């Protein structure tokens, strides 16, 4: 279980967009994080991923302090962060190479098949489309079998048709390995589609909503989210 | 032209040279045919030892410049503290014309290879440091995030990201540095030595043997072209991966 208590998010210029942020997430669940720009959603992910220093608050995973050395964290940044000097195959393998985890050819093939990457393995990421790059970045993080999977708007740069395929592939591969996941998004649709829990960040406060993931309650949840995001002061 | 650009370029240059020779008809510009005949004659073999001496100095100068400059540039680009401490000193020393140090180097290191290699090193090390540092500082922060989240050590970040990302810039810098080193080499070999193509050219000039002087210039030019071709080949091999 991921447990975040009294976390204060601070930008590199010292500004604190958020303080005393607390939320929790059960293992093998997805928490989607939604909110207006500039509230520190990416900084929250970076703090969890050990990229941004933790100044106040605690972050624990299965009752241990979350640490990049102790836990496997798969991080997919907004621009995907692929390395053009490595082939797609080597990009996918990088997590295991860094963590000195033996390769798992069966899992590798399963993930490569899942994301339709078979014909791209020897290519440089530079020669891939945006949608292909996104699939490689996800495959790289999945192949690590991460304890915690951090995704920063992974679908935002995709067009509508590619996005639908990407959603389906993500769902398929995620359900095989089920890593505990934090997914930052600007899309209400994505927040409701993927999140077992939804963290709504507003200026100075946040709300964690449970998503029953049943079709008949989807519309009501979307309305609630819309109200929270558009008229935060009314719902405060 | 398209199939054999090198043959085309050589023929054009030799043609212009021959035209100049035919119009000028002065000993200062000998016929290119006479110069080529000297290079490929038995007498031309004397240039072999001079060429080897020049290649040795060029190789050691450029290699030592890269071995010192590249890691220093990586460190300055990666660690802000070293950047703040060392970059102002580099910015101060970089514009000083280093060739003025040649007499000092000769006094300090004698007349052997050391002052020549030292001068090449001193001249090329600054651009290598600065260009490598700037390249590292321009790397997108999001390239680092997946590695940091993976718990990568500093050496792993250098191996997986910083070094491969700076290789294309390093190759470009090496090309520019080699061109600079060749010019410096000529100057360094013109004083206090009896070996090297630079010495050979200056010696031929003083003996008023313009055929040999031009032969030396051609050989030095050919060495430069070969160096550039070698770097281009390495660059192509690297770019084929991308």
Coordinates of C-alpha atoms in Angstrom, one line a residue, chain A residues 46 49-51 68-69 73 75 77 79 81-86 94-95 97-100 124 126-127 140 144, chain B residues 139 141-153 156-157 159-162 164-165 238-242:
Chain A
X46 CA 8.8 13.6 -9.2
X49 CA 10.0 9.0 -8.0
X50 CA 12.9 10.4 -5.9
X51 CA 13.7 13.1 -8.6
X68 CA 14.3 4.4 -5.4
X69 CA 17.0 2.0 -4.2
X73 CA 9.8 2.6 -9.6
X75 CA 8.6 6.5 -14.3
X77 CA 7.7 11.4 -18.1
X79 CA 8.1 13.4 -23.3
X81 CA 12.4 10.1 -21.9
X82 CA 13.6 7.5 -24.5
X83 CA 17.3 7.3 -25.4
X84 CA 17.8 7.6 -29.2
X85 CA 21.3 6.1 -29.0
X86 CA 19.8 2.8 -27.9
X94 CA 17.2 -0.4 -19.5
X95 CA 15.3 -0.7 -16.2
X97 CA 20.0 -3.4 -16.8
X98 CA 20.2 -0.5 -14.2
X99 CA 18.7 -2.6 -11.4
X100 CA 20.8 -5.7 -12.3
X124 CA 16.1 4.0 -32.8
X126 CA 14.1 8.8 -33.0
X127 CA 12.6 7.1 -36.0
X140 CA 10.0 -0.1 -20.6
X144 CA 10.7 -3.6 -14.9
Chain B
X139 CA 20.3 17.8 -22.0
X141 CA 15.8 17.1 -17.7
X142 CA 13.2 14.4 -18.6
X143 CA 16.0 12.2 -19.9
X144 CA 17.3 12.0 -16.4
X145 CA 14.0 11.3 -14.6
X146 CA 13.5 7.6 -15.6
X147 CA 17.0 6.8 -14.6
X148 CA 16.9 8.6 -11.2
X149 CA 13.5 6.9 -10.5
X150 CA 15.3 3.6 -11.2
X151 CA 17.9 4.4 -8.6
X152 CA 20.7 4.6 -11.2
X153 CA 24.1 5.4 -9.8
X156 CA 25.2 4.4 -14.7
X157 CA 23.7 7.8 -15.5
X159 CA 27.2 5.5 -19.1
X160 CA 23.6 5.3 -20.2
X161 CA 22.8 8.9 -20.8
X162 CA 25.5 11.6 -20.5
X164 CA 26.2 8.7 -25.4
X165 CA 24.3 12.0 -25.6
X238 CA 27.6 6.3 -34.8
X239 CA 24.7 7.9 -36.7
X240 CA 23.8 4.6 -38.3
X241 CA 22.7 3.5 -34.8
X242 CA 20.3 6.5 -34.5

